[in-house]
Amino acid sequence: MGLLLTTLFLPLIGAAGVMFIGKHHTKAIERFSLILSIATFIVSVILFLQFDSSNPGFQFVMDIPWIASIDAGFRIGADGMTMLLIVLTTFIMPIAILSSFDTIHKRQKEYYIMVLLLQFGMTGVFLALDTFLFYVFWELILIPMYFIIGIWGGKDKIYAALKFFLYTLVGSLLMLVAIVYLGLAYAAVHDGMFTMDLLKLREFAPTLDFETQRWLFLAFALSFCIKVPVFPLHTWLPDAHVQAPTPGSVILAGVLLKMGTYGLIRFNMEMFPQAMFHYADMLALLAVIGIIYGALVAMVQTDIKKLVAYSSVSHLGFVVLGIASMTVEGIQGAIIQMVNHGLSTGMLFLCVGMMYERRHTREISEYGGITKVMPKFAVLFTIAMLASVGLPGLNGFVGEYLTLFGSFQSKFLSTTWYSILSASGVIFAAVYLLWMFQRVMFGTNDNPHNQHLKDLSKREYAMLIPMVIFIVWIGVYPKTFMQFSENSTKALVGKLEILKFGTSAYQISK
Amino acid sequence: MHIDVILAAPIVFVSLMATASMVLDALKTKENGKTIFLFSIYVLMATFVLSALTFSPNSHFGLVALLSKLGLASAPETLPSGEMLTVFNGMVSVGGYGCFFDMIFTLGGIMTILAARPFLESEKLEHSEFYTLILFAVAGMMLISHATNMLTLFIGIEVMSVTFYILSGYTRTNEKSVESSLKYFLLGAFATGFLVYGIALIYGATGSMDYATIASATHGDIRFPTLLLIGIGLMIVGLSFKTALFPFHQWAPDVYSGAPTVVTAFMSTAGKAAALAAFMPIIQVSLPAAIAYDGSNKIQMMLAVISALTMLIGNISALVQKDVKRMLAFSSVAHAGYLLMGLVAANPEGRSGIMFYSASYLFMQIGSFIILSVLERSGQTNHSLESFNGLSKKYPILAALMSIFMFSLAGIPPFAGFFGKYYLFTAAIHANFTWLTIVAVVSSVISVYFYIGLIVNMYFKESQEQEHESQPGLAAISLVLSTAGIIILGLLPSAVLSIAQASFGNH
């Protein structure tokens, strides 16, 4: 229990600590933040090892009273899905911080405070077992991310930061209304006992009538779909990605977007199953559109970072498709795909950032034949690119295969066309990524600016190698990670199938 | 000592001391400003303590118990529990509700006076009357929040308004200030007419000016229901003016932007809280209990529409402002709309929501106006949005505090503004006014655009200027108080909320 609290609060303590370091000691600030984030990672790994994956319920649960009159408490806990996302967060953050050393050259003190606050908020979102606490963390993330894009971003940073802020806020305020409504609906049948306790609401919400579930589902789904982002709510993402500094993009792609898909499972699917059955097809359809649309738009980009940003829209489509399928394979695939996307897209953004630091441009046409001058970089970039394409043996394949498999055999979706069409997304991914890679890395190096680029530094190795390890690990032996969420997923699907069909292969044997 | 005087100690004390400050002013001839400044600070602090001590008149920790232990007073024999306790022949209520607002008013007064001193000194305008006027304004506001009779209410409103008319024209060589004072006075007098007319009609319909009697009359058979309804309507018009609600909000932006910034800080926060403190019992009295929770009630519906329009108009108008002071003035109109949601809901959550939000609003709005006034003294006399470019480089601390105030005003957790809004939303949804909550959500999103826009100017836009040392002087104390208030109310709202809820035992 102490470990869970440490994982959550260490970044906050770090942010407070940075405040006391003089702002001219940038080296000290950088090192302090890095050490702190690595320490958080170590703590979370120990926690990960202590987690009992055979138990489908929440573990390490704590419940401390906070605001008595609305029954909001400091309630946190983790199940398998949460655990994977927490470790993903604590793993990505040190790498993002390390990459900041090269990319952030002004106002370092404020920057590291914001990054650590961001980590605190993201961990909190995944851990919260109280709708009020969840909302507070959800909104808390807006402030640091807004500043990270707005202060340290590129040319159109103000536009991108504001767009990010407003889009997210529109969704989340409606979610707030839904949260309040849910609490009041609970109070109506429990002698006026208003509550924000997610564990109680999880039991209660599925018993609501369809109409109510439907409106609540839509309010929550809007907020989460903006965050994922699901087509057609995705337009903030390319702007935010392109304008954000490299570490900002890594965090955004690596962790922030997963809050949306996490919410879809944790809230929409678990709490409003009737509405979920009703809207599954719609969700799947939007996912398929996202997969194909994202891929097609990525194909015509001339800016590498924008290309990777649109590929995110496409890849997250698979996650949403897996969720909509409501099968064990689909959901498990979605969960592992969340982790995969964090790793492979995060790594792609890092590679793009490394090229940008050397050449200060992201235009594909400015590059060509980079392999000749940066052979070591080329190897690692290839791995990231192939992981993103979904080559068997690397992580991307596992997630995409499972989500497609799950949606193909789903009893909740009306047609198998979703999977058939989505499969084309895998081919498109190969097209746009390989084509980009070819134009950037191969060919003749005839641009005089590209003749003397330095190959990877030690620090850059330190960022990329850990990612490669996990990319290969998940690709070859995904069970290490997937077993964590297996039981909770089976329990969830069992519940859903019983609700819809009366029987289930995953009935919980007690 | 007479028990009535003890129970109503905060009002009695502050009114006497306000008068005394004038006498003191006449007696002393040198350094009057400083003397009266210190005097009024101490008076307000003492009033704050007195309000806290009389908060629950029945408790063992109250002022009465304290004095009776010293043998100075005997506790009243039978204090009716649960019912509203009144003194002075039922003209003034005691403890609870009133005292909660007293604390808001005195805190507002203290923060204003602290911030005003350096401003007045630098403008060479430090006349002791300024502090006396603030004391009188606080006295008037306290009378409003303690009123249980329309007469008391009226006197309170007049005392407060008259001091505001004078204060907004305080920098009398400044054309804008004089204009705002005159505008405020003319329109204010007009609104007072509505108020008096309303009171007269209600008296005609029910035969009383006492809240409790009116309430019992509205519950039973009313002899002249139309007369009563018109009376209530007129009162709502009068009070809407004082609260700056749509469509009676037009004066607010001009007056708020014309008046000296510290005065605006006080008027737009404590003044608004006072107007709502007056509004709440009136609505409670006029909404017959039987249909209090029914959304189809006419008065409730009318208020809901006013509330929705006020939020939207306030925020949309603020959106297009190029001047930060004017923007804050319009946003203050919008916040009155949010506060009104609590009245519309007409349930316990709504009432304690208003009280909580008034407290949070006090801190965030006063704080942001004080920052404007500190900037004024540092030579940044115009408040155009451009002049805030790169403020984070120039005055890093002021910019950071301003961002906190803006985030709180926008309703972003974990600051006080968020929880206040959240609680008001809950109240409205509970009262089946989900549509109003959605309007509030939409207008909140609109408001984010300009609050965050200011942060964009302060942090994301560069300016060539170097870092300066700001000279906030005593205003620093006010800024620390308001920032602490926002963070504490945001993270630990329970304490204040439970006080707010407890205060209904008496009202």
mmCIF file with all atom_site columns, N, CA and C in Angstrom, chain A residues 23 66-70 106-107 132 135 139-140 143 146-147 150-151 158 162 165-166 169-170 173 176-177 180 184 196, chain B residues 392 407 412-414 418-419 422-423 426 429-430 441 444-445 448-449 452 455-456 459-462 467 491 493-494 497 501:
data_model
loop_
_atom_site.group_PDB
_atom_site.id
_atom_site.type_symbol
_atom_site.label_atom_id
_atom_site.label_alt_id
_atom_site.label_comp_id
_atom_site.label_asym_id
_atom_site.label_entity_id
_atom_site.label_seq_id
_atom_site.pdbx_PDB_ins_code
_atom_site.Cartn_x
_atom_site.Cartn_y
_atom_site.Cartn_z
_atom_site.occupancy
_atom_site.B_iso_or_equiv
_atom_site.pdbx_formal_charge
_atom_site.auth_seq_id
_atom_site.auth_comp_id
_atom_site.auth_asym_id
_atom_site.auth_atom_id
_atom_site.pdbx_PDB_model_num
ATOM 1   N N  . LYS A 1 23  ? 17.004  28.591 -10.017 1.00 0.00 ? 23  LYS A N  1
ATOM 2   C CA . LYS A 1 23  ? 16.669  28.330 -11.411 1.00 0.00 ? 23  LYS A CA 1
ATOM 3   C C  . LYS A 1 23  ? 17.870  28.349 -12.331 1.00 0.00 ? 23  LYS A C  1
ATOM 4   N N  . TRP A 1 66  ? -12.480 12.257 2.403   1.00 0.00 ? 66  TRP A N  1
ATOM 5   C CA . TRP A 1 66  ? -11.940 13.544 1.947   1.00 0.00 ? 66  TRP A CA 1
ATOM 6   C C  . TRP A 1 66  ? -13.001 14.624 2.107   1.00 0.00 ? 66  TRP A C  1
ATOM 7   N N  . ILE A 1 67  ? -14.025 14.601 1.270   1.00 0.00 ? 67  ILE A N  1
ATOM 8   C CA . ILE A 1 67  ? -15.076 15.610 1.396   1.00 0.00 ? 67  ILE A CA 1
ATOM 9   C C  . ILE A 1 67  ? -16.339 14.868 1.788   1.00 0.00 ? 67  ILE A C  1
ATOM 10  N N  . ALA A 1 68  ? -16.646 14.887 3.058   1.00 0.00 ? 68  ALA A N  1
ATOM 11  C CA . ALA A 1 68  ? -17.694 14.022 3.583   1.00 0.00 ? 68  ALA A CA 1
ATOM 12  C C  . ALA A 1 68  ? -19.052 14.321 2.949   1.00 0.00 ? 68  ALA A C  1
ATOM 13  N N  . SER A 1 69  ? -19.357 15.591 2.728   1.00 0.00 ? 69  SER A N  1
ATOM 14  C CA . SER A 1 69  ? -20.726 15.924 2.345   1.00 0.00 ? 69  SER A CA 1
ATOM 15  C C  . SER A 1 69  ? -21.103 15.409 0.959   1.00 0.00 ? 69  SER A C  1
ATOM 16  N N  . ILE A 1 70  ? -20.129 15.154 0.094   1.00 0.00 ? 70  ILE A N  1
ATOM 17  C CA . ILE A 1 70  ? -20.490 14.566 -1.195  1.00 0.00 ? 70  ILE A CA 1
ATOM 18  C C  . ILE A 1 70  ? -19.917 13.161 -1.295  1.00 0.00 ? 70  ILE A C  1
ATOM 19  N N  . LYS A 1 106 ? 15.162  26.462 -22.407 1.00 0.00 ? 106 LYS A N  1
ATOM 20  C CA . LYS A 1 106 ? 14.806  27.675 -21.658 1.00 0.00 ? 106 LYS A CA 1
ATOM 21  C C  . LYS A 1 106 ? 13.860  27.328 -20.515 1.00 0.00 ? 106 LYS A C  1
ATOM 22  N N  . ARG A 1 107 ? 13.898  28.074 -19.492 1.00 0.00 ? 107 ARG A N  1
ATOM 23  C CA . ARG A 1 107 ? 13.008  27.961 -18.337 1.00 0.00 ? 107 ARG A CA 1
ATOM 24  C C  . ARG A 1 107 ? 12.894  26.511 -17.853 1.00 0.00 ? 107 ARG A C  1
ATOM 25  N N  . PHE A 1 132 ? -15.016 11.525 -8.273  1.00 0.00 ? 132 PHE A N  1
ATOM 26  C CA . PHE A 1 132 ? -14.605 12.914 -8.051  1.00 0.00 ? 132 PHE A CA 1
ATOM 27  C C  . PHE A 1 132 ? -13.089 13.038 -8.173  1.00 0.00 ? 132 PHE A C  1
ATOM 28  N N  . TYR A 1 135 ? -11.996 12.801 -11.684 1.00 0.00 ? 135 TYR A N  1
ATOM 29  C CA . TYR A 1 135 ? -12.203 14.026 -12.426 1.00 0.00 ? 135 TYR A CA 1
ATOM 30  C C  . TYR A 1 135 ? -11.135 15.067 -12.087 1.00 0.00 ? 135 TYR A C  1
ATOM 31  N N  . GLU A 1 139 ? -8.584  16.609 -14.904 1.00 0.00 ? 139 GLU A N  1
ATOM 32  C CA . GLU A 1 139 ? -8.454  18.024 -15.237 1.00 0.00 ? 139 GLU A CA 1
ATOM 33  C C  . GLU A 1 139 ? -7.083  18.562 -14.881 1.00 0.00 ? 139 GLU A C  1
ATOM 34  N N  . LEU A 1 140 ? -6.499  17.993 -13.854 1.00 0.00 ? 140 LEU A N  1
ATOM 35  C CA . LEU A 1 140 ? -5.188  18.452 -13.387 1.00 0.00 ? 140 LEU A CA 1
ATOM 36  C C  . LEU A 1 140 ? -4.153  18.326 -14.495 1.00 0.00 ? 140 LEU A C  1
ATOM 37  N N  . ILE A 1 143 ? -3.462  21.400 -17.097 1.00 0.00 ? 143 ILE A N  1
ATOM 38  C CA . ILE A 1 143 ? -2.650  22.583 -16.816 1.00 0.00 ? 143 ILE A CA 1
ATOM 39  C C  . ILE A 1 143 ? -1.192  22.366 -17.239 1.00 0.00 ? 143 ILE A C  1
ATOM 40  N N  . TYR A 1 146 ? -0.830  21.911 -21.069 1.00 0.00 ? 146 TYR A N  1
ATOM 41  C CA . TYR A 1 146 ? -1.088  23.178 -21.733 1.00 0.00 ? 146 TYR A CA 1
ATOM 42  C C  . TYR A 1 146 ? 0.171   24.050 -21.727 1.00 0.00 ? 146 TYR A C  1
ATOM 43  N N  . PHE A 1 147 ? 0.819   24.120 -20.571 1.00 0.00 ? 147 PHE A N  1
ATOM 44  C CA . PHE A 1 147 ? 2.038   24.937 -20.500 1.00 0.00 ? 147 PHE A CA 1
ATOM 45  C C  . PHE A 1 147 ? 3.170   24.310 -21.298 1.00 0.00 ? 147 PHE A C  1
ATOM 46  N N  . GLY A 1 150 ? 2.462   25.137 -24.758 1.00 0.00 ? 150 GLY A N  1
ATOM 47  C CA . GLY A 1 150 ? 2.401   26.584 -24.980 1.00 0.00 ? 150 GLY A CA 1
ATOM 48  C C  . GLY A 1 150 ? 3.720   27.309 -24.811 1.00 0.00 ? 150 GLY A C  1
ATOM 49  N N  . ILE A 1 151 ? 4.550   26.873 -23.860 1.00 0.00 ? 151 ILE A N  1
ATOM 50  C CA . ILE A 1 151 ? 5.798   27.602 -23.620 1.00 0.00 ? 151 ILE A CA 1
ATOM 51  C C  . ILE A 1 151 ? 6.947   27.008 -24.424 1.00 0.00 ? 151 ILE A C  1
ATOM 52  N N  . ILE A 1 158 ? 0.692   28.483 -29.594 1.00 0.00 ? 158 ILE A N  1
ATOM 53  C CA . ILE A 1 158 ? -0.440  29.061 -28.864 1.00 0.00 ? 158 ILE A CA 1
ATOM 54  C C  . ILE A 1 158 ? -1.746  28.479 -29.362 1.00 0.00 ? 158 ILE A C  1
ATOM 55  N N  . LEU A 1 162 ? -4.148  26.055 -27.024 1.00 0.00 ? 162 LEU A N  1
ATOM 56  C CA . LEU A 1 162 ? -5.523  26.454 -26.730 1.00 0.00 ? 162 LEU A CA 1
ATOM 57  C C  . LEU A 1 162 ? -6.513  25.421 -27.251 1.00 0.00 ? 162 LEU A C  1
ATOM 58  N N  . PHE A 1 165 ? -6.541  22.473 -24.995 1.00 0.00 ? 165 PHE A N  1
ATOM 59  C CA . PHE A 1 165 ? -7.218  22.767 -23.736 1.00 0.00 ? 165 PHE A CA 1
ATOM 60  C C  . PHE A 1 165 ? -8.733  22.768 -23.918 1.00 0.00 ? 165 PHE A C  1
ATOM 61  N N  . LEU A 1 166 ? -9.197  23.489 -24.946 1.00 0.00 ? 166 LEU A N  1
ATOM 62  C CA . LEU A 1 166 ? -10.643 23.634 -25.122 1.00 0.00 ? 166 LEU A CA 1
ATOM 63  C C  . LEU A 1 166 ? -11.305 22.312 -25.497 1.00 0.00 ? 166 LEU A C  1
ATOM 64  N N  . LEU A 1 169 ? -11.532 20.154 -22.490 1.00 0.00 ? 169 LEU A N  1
ATOM 65  C CA . LEU A 1 169 ? -12.427 20.669 -21.459 1.00 0.00 ? 169 LEU A CA 1
ATOM 66  C C  . LEU A 1 169 ? -13.900 20.493 -21.831 1.00 0.00 ? 169 LEU A C  1
ATOM 67  N N  . VAL A 1 170 ? -14.218 20.679 -23.096 1.00 0.00 ? 170 VAL A N  1
ATOM 68  C CA . VAL A 1 170 ? -15.619 20.518 -23.517 1.00 0.00 ? 170 VAL A CA 1
ATOM 69  C C  . VAL A 1 170 ? -16.104 19.132 -23.120 1.00 0.00 ? 170 VAL A C  1
ATOM 70  N N  . LEU A 1 173 ? -16.225 18.549 -19.112 1.00 0.00 ? 173 LEU A N  1
ATOM 71  C CA . LEU A 1 173 ? -17.273 19.190 -18.313 1.00 0.00 ? 173 LEU A CA 1
ATOM 72  C C  . LEU A 1 173 ? -18.589 18.424 -18.426 1.00 0.00 ? 173 LEU A C  1
ATOM 73  N N  . LEU A 1 176 ? -18.423 15.689 -16.172 1.00 0.00 ? 176 LEU A N  1
ATOM 74  C CA . LEU A 1 176 ? -18.693 16.094 -14.795 1.00 0.00 ? 176 LEU A CA 1
ATOM 75  C C  . LEU A 1 176 ? -20.187 16.066 -14.505 1.00 0.00 ? 176 LEU A C  1
ATOM 76  N N  . VAL A 1 177 ? -20.972 16.585 -15.463 1.00 0.00 ? 177 VAL A N  1
ATOM 77  C CA . VAL A 1 177 ? -22.423 16.547 -15.281 1.00 0.00 ? 177 VAL A CA 1
ATOM 78  C C  . VAL A 1 177 ? -22.882 15.098 -15.106 1.00 0.00 ? 177 VAL A C  1
ATOM 79  N N  . VAL A 1 180 ? -22.037 13.736 -11.636 1.00 0.00 ? 180 VAL A N  1
ATOM 80  C CA . VAL A 1 180 ? -22.976 14.208 -10.616 1.00 0.00 ? 180 VAL A CA 1
ATOM 81  C C  . VAL A 1 180 ? -24.306 13.474 -10.746 1.00 0.00 ? 180 VAL A C  1
ATOM 82  N N  . LEU A 1 184 ? -26.318 11.168 -8.004  1.00 0.00 ? 184 LEU A N  1
ATOM 83  C CA . LEU A 1 184 ? -27.681 11.454 -7.553  1.00 0.00 ? 184 LEU A CA 1
ATOM 84  C C  . LEU A 1 184 ? -28.608 10.277 -7.837  1.00 0.00 ? 184 LEU A C  1
ATOM 85  N N  . MET A 1 196 ? -19.601 8.997  -4.468  1.00 0.00 ? 196 MET A N  1
ATOM 86  C CA . MET A 1 196 ? -18.684 9.126  -5.587  1.00 0.00 ? 196 MET A CA 1
ATOM 87  C C  . MET A 1 196 ? -17.778 7.907  -5.614  1.00 0.00 ? 196 MET A C  1
ATOM 88  N N  . SER B 2 392 ? 5.241   36.962 -17.326 1.00 0.00 ? 392 SER B N  1
ATOM 89  C CA . SER B 2 392 ? 5.882   35.924 -16.520 1.00 0.00 ? 392 SER B CA 1
ATOM 90  C C  . SER B 2 392 ? 7.386   36.142 -16.431 1.00 0.00 ? 392 SER B C  1
ATOM 91  N N  . PHE B 2 407 ? -7.099  30.158 -13.338 1.00 0.00 ? 407 PHE B N  1
ATOM 92  C CA . PHE B 2 407 ? -7.510  28.753 -13.366 1.00 0.00 ? 407 PHE B CA 1
ATOM 93  C C  . PHE B 2 407 ? -8.678  28.522 -12.407 1.00 0.00 ? 407 PHE B C  1
ATOM 94  N N  . ILE B 2 412 ? -11.023 25.144 -12.850 1.00 0.00 ? 412 ILE B N  1
ATOM 95  C CA . ILE B 2 412 ? -10.165 23.980 -13.083 1.00 0.00 ? 412 ILE B CA 1
ATOM 96  C C  . ILE B 2 412 ? -9.710  23.459 -11.724 1.00 0.00 ? 412 ILE B C  1
ATOM 97  N N  . PRO B 2 413 ? -9.876  22.156 -11.452 1.00 0.00 ? 413 PRO B N  1
ATOM 98  C CA . PRO B 2 413 ? -9.375  21.652 -10.182 1.00 0.00 ? 413 PRO B CA 1
ATOM 99  C C  . PRO B 2 413 ? -7.854  21.746 -10.150 1.00 0.00 ? 413 PRO B C  1
ATOM 100 N N  . PRO B 2 414 ? -7.241  21.765 -9.002  1.00 0.00 ? 414 PRO B N  1
ATOM 101 C CA . PRO B 2 414 ? -7.807  21.580 -7.672  1.00 0.00 ? 414 PRO B CA 1
ATOM 102 C C  . PRO B 2 414 ? -8.129  22.886 -6.959  1.00 0.00 ? 414 PRO B C  1
ATOM 103 N N  . PHE B 2 418 ? -13.332 25.500 -8.806  1.00 0.00 ? 418 PHE B N  1
ATOM 104 C CA . PHE B 2 418 ? -13.861 24.243 -9.329  1.00 0.00 ? 418 PHE B CA 1
ATOM 105 C C  . PHE B 2 418 ? -14.859 23.625 -8.366  1.00 0.00 ? 418 PHE B C  1
ATOM 106 N N  . PHE B 2 419 ? -14.460 23.517 -7.110  1.00 0.00 ? 419 PHE B N  1
ATOM 107 C CA . PHE B 2 419 ? -15.363 22.829 -6.191  1.00 0.00 ? 419 PHE B CA 1
ATOM 108 C C  . PHE B 2 419 ? -16.659 23.609 -6.011  1.00 0.00 ? 419 PHE B C  1
ATOM 109 N N  . TYR B 2 422 ? -18.753 22.885 -8.959  1.00 0.00 ? 422 TYR B N  1
ATOM 110 C CA . TYR B 2 422 ? -19.200 21.499 -8.871  1.00 0.00 ? 422 TYR B CA 1
ATOM 111 C C  . TYR B 2 422 ? -20.409 21.386 -7.944  1.00 0.00 ? 422 TYR B C  1
ATOM 112 N N  . TYR B 2 423 ? -20.304 22.064 -6.811  1.00 0.00 ? 423 TYR B N  1
ATOM 113 C CA . TYR B 2 423 ? -21.371 21.944 -5.823  1.00 0.00 ? 423 TYR B CA 1
ATOM 114 C C  . TYR B 2 423 ? -22.654 22.603 -6.312  1.00 0.00 ? 423 TYR B C  1
ATOM 115 N N  . THR B 2 426 ? -24.233 20.285 -8.785  1.00 0.00 ? 426 THR B N  1
ATOM 116 C CA . THR B 2 426 ? -24.934 19.198 -8.097  1.00 0.00 ? 426 THR B CA 1
ATOM 117 C C  . THR B 2 426 ? -26.307 19.661 -7.640  1.00 0.00 ? 426 THR B C  1
ATOM 118 N N  . ILE B 2 429 ? -28.700 19.983 -10.629 1.00 0.00 ? 429 ILE B N  1
ATOM 119 C CA . ILE B 2 429 ? -29.129 18.698 -11.185 1.00 0.00 ? 429 ILE B CA 1
ATOM 120 C C  . ILE B 2 429 ? -30.111 18.031 -10.230 1.00 0.00 ? 429 ILE B C  1
ATOM 121 N N  . HIS B 2 430 ? -29.803 18.160 -8.949  1.00 0.00 ? 430 HIS B N  1
ATOM 122 C CA . HIS B 2 430 ? -30.679 17.561 -7.949  1.00 0.00 ? 430 HIS B CA 1
ATOM 123 C C  . HIS B 2 430 ? -32.084 18.154 -8.030  1.00 0.00 ? 430 HIS B C  1
ATOM 124 N N  . VAL B 2 441 ? -22.265 24.658 -18.111 1.00 0.00 ? 441 VAL B N  1
ATOM 125 C CA . VAL B 2 441 ? -21.075 23.984 -18.628 1.00 0.00 ? 441 VAL B CA 1
ATOM 126 C C  . VAL B 2 441 ? -20.602 24.663 -19.909 1.00 0.00 ? 441 VAL B C  1
ATOM 127 N N  . SER B 2 444 ? -19.094 27.902 -19.144 1.00 0.00 ? 444 SER B N  1
ATOM 128 C CA . SER B 2 444 ? -17.777 27.716 -18.531 1.00 0.00 ? 444 SER B CA 1
ATOM 129 C C  . SER B 2 444 ? -16.716 27.510 -19.586 1.00 0.00 ? 444 SER B C  1
ATOM 130 N N  . VAL B 2 445 ? -17.076 26.730 -20.597 1.00 0.00 ? 445 VAL B N  1
ATOM 131 C CA . VAL B 2 445 ? -16.100 26.486 -21.657 1.00 0.00 ? 445 VAL B CA 1
ATOM 132 C C  . VAL B 2 445 ? -15.765 27.791 -22.368 1.00 0.00 ? 445 VAL B C  1
ATOM 133 N N  . VAL B 2 448 ? -13.394 29.757 -20.272 1.00 0.00 ? 448 VAL B N  1
ATOM 134 C CA . VAL B 2 448 ? -12.017 29.267 -20.257 1.00 0.00 ? 448 VAL B CA 1
ATOM 135 C C  . VAL B 2 448 ? -11.195 29.976 -21.312 1.00 0.00 ? 448 VAL B C  1
ATOM 136 N N  . TYR B 2 449 ? -11.830 30.257 -22.446 1.00 0.00 ? 449 TYR B N  1
ATOM 137 C CA . TYR B 2 449 ? -11.097 30.849 -23.552 1.00 0.00 ? 449 TYR B CA 1
ATOM 138 C C  . TYR B 2 449 ? -10.432 32.165 -23.143 1.00 0.00 ? 449 TYR B C  1
ATOM 139 N N  . ILE B 2 452 ? -7.884  31.632 -19.965 1.00 0.00 ? 452 ILE B N  1
ATOM 140 C CA . ILE B 2 452 ? -6.648  31.012 -20.413 1.00 0.00 ? 452 ILE B CA 1
ATOM 141 C C  . ILE B 2 452 ? -5.926  31.932 -21.385 1.00 0.00 ? 452 ILE B C  1
ATOM 142 N N  . ILE B 2 455 ? -3.491  33.923 -19.672 1.00 0.00 ? 455 ILE B N  1
ATOM 143 C CA . ILE B 2 455 ? -2.283  33.160 -19.362 1.00 0.00 ? 455 ILE B CA 1
ATOM 144 C C  . ILE B 2 455 ? -1.408  33.043 -20.609 1.00 0.00 ? 455 ILE B C  1
ATOM 145 N N  . VAL B 2 456 ? -2.064  32.891 -21.763 1.00 0.00 ? 456 VAL B N  1
ATOM 146 C CA . VAL B 2 456 ? -1.308  32.860 -23.013 1.00 0.00 ? 456 VAL B CA 1
ATOM 147 C C  . VAL B 2 456 ? -0.460  34.123 -23.125 1.00 0.00 ? 456 VAL B C  1
ATOM 148 N N  . TYR B 2 459 ? 2.405   34.082 -20.426 1.00 0.00 ? 459 TYR B N  1
ATOM 149 C CA . TYR B 2 459 ? 3.451   33.066 -20.474 1.00 0.00 ? 459 TYR B CA 1
ATOM 150 C C  . TYR B 2 459 ? 3.959   32.752 -21.869 1.00 0.00 ? 459 TYR B C  1
ATOM 151 N N  . PHE B 2 460 ? 3.053   32.733 -22.852 1.00 0.00 ? 460 PHE B N  1
ATOM 152 C CA . PHE B 2 460 ? 3.486   32.221 -24.152 1.00 0.00 ? 460 PHE B CA 1
ATOM 153 C C  . PHE B 2 460 ? 3.990   33.323 -25.073 1.00 0.00 ? 460 PHE B C  1
ATOM 154 N N  . LYS B 2 461 ? 3.577   34.568 -24.811 1.00 0.00 ? 461 LYS B N  1
ATOM 155 C CA . LYS B 2 461 ? 4.040   35.637 -25.684 1.00 0.00 ? 461 LYS B CA 1
ATOM 156 C C  . LYS B 2 461 ? 5.254   36.301 -25.044 1.00 0.00 ? 461 LYS B C  1
ATOM 157 N N  . GLU B 2 462 ? 6.212   36.608 -25.887 1.00 0.00 ? 462 GLU B N  1
ATOM 158 C CA . GLU B 2 462 ? 7.461   37.131 -25.355 1.00 0.00 ? 462 GLU B CA 1
ATOM 159 C C  . GLU B 2 462 ? 7.420   38.654 -25.319 1.00 0.00 ? 462 GLU B C  1
ATOM 160 N N  . GLU B 2 467 ? 13.485  41.146 -16.031 1.00 0.00 ? 467 GLU B N  1
ATOM 161 C CA . GLU B 2 467 ? 12.785  40.860 -14.785 1.00 0.00 ? 467 GLU B CA 1
ATOM 162 C C  . GLU B 2 467 ? 12.817  42.084 -13.865 1.00 0.00 ? 467 GLU B C  1
ATOM 163 N N  . LEU B 2 491 ? -8.750  22.234 -1.944  1.00 0.00 ? 491 LEU B N  1
ATOM 164 C CA . LEU B 2 491 ? -8.321  20.892 -1.552  1.00 0.00 ? 491 LEU B CA 1
ATOM 165 C C  . LEU B 2 491 ? -9.131  20.349 -0.385  1.00 0.00 ? 491 LEU B C  1
ATOM 166 N N  . PRO B 2 493 ? -12.438 21.341 0.951   1.00 0.00 ? 493 PRO B N  1
ATOM 167 C CA . PRO B 2 493 ? -13.668 22.139 1.021   1.00 0.00 ? 493 PRO B CA 1
ATOM 168 C C  . PRO B 2 493 ? -14.569 21.748 2.196   1.00 0.00 ? 493 PRO B C  1
ATOM 169 N N  . SER B 2 494 ? -14.332 20.578 2.755   1.00 0.00 ? 494 SER B N  1
ATOM 170 C CA . SER B 2 494 ? -15.242 20.079 3.790   1.00 0.00 ? 494 SER B CA 1
ATOM 171 C C  . SER B 2 494 ? -15.465 21.069 4.910   1.00 0.00 ? 494 SER B C  1
ATOM 172 N N  . LEU B 2 497 ? -17.577 23.983 3.922   1.00 0.00 ? 497 LEU B N  1
ATOM 173 C CA . LEU B 2 497 ? -18.889 23.480 3.513   1.00 0.00 ? 497 LEU B CA 1
ATOM 174 C C  . LEU B 2 497 ? -19.719 23.081 4.723   1.00 0.00 ? 497 LEU B C  1
ATOM 175 N N  . GLN B 2 501 ? -23.253 24.511 5.846   1.00 0.00 ? 501 GLN B N  1
ATOM 176 C CA . GLN B 2 501 ? -24.444 23.692 6.067   1.00 0.00 ? 501 GLN B CA 1
ATOM 177 C C  . GLN B 2 501 ? -24.982 23.870 7.472   1.00 0.00 ? 501 GLN B C  1
#
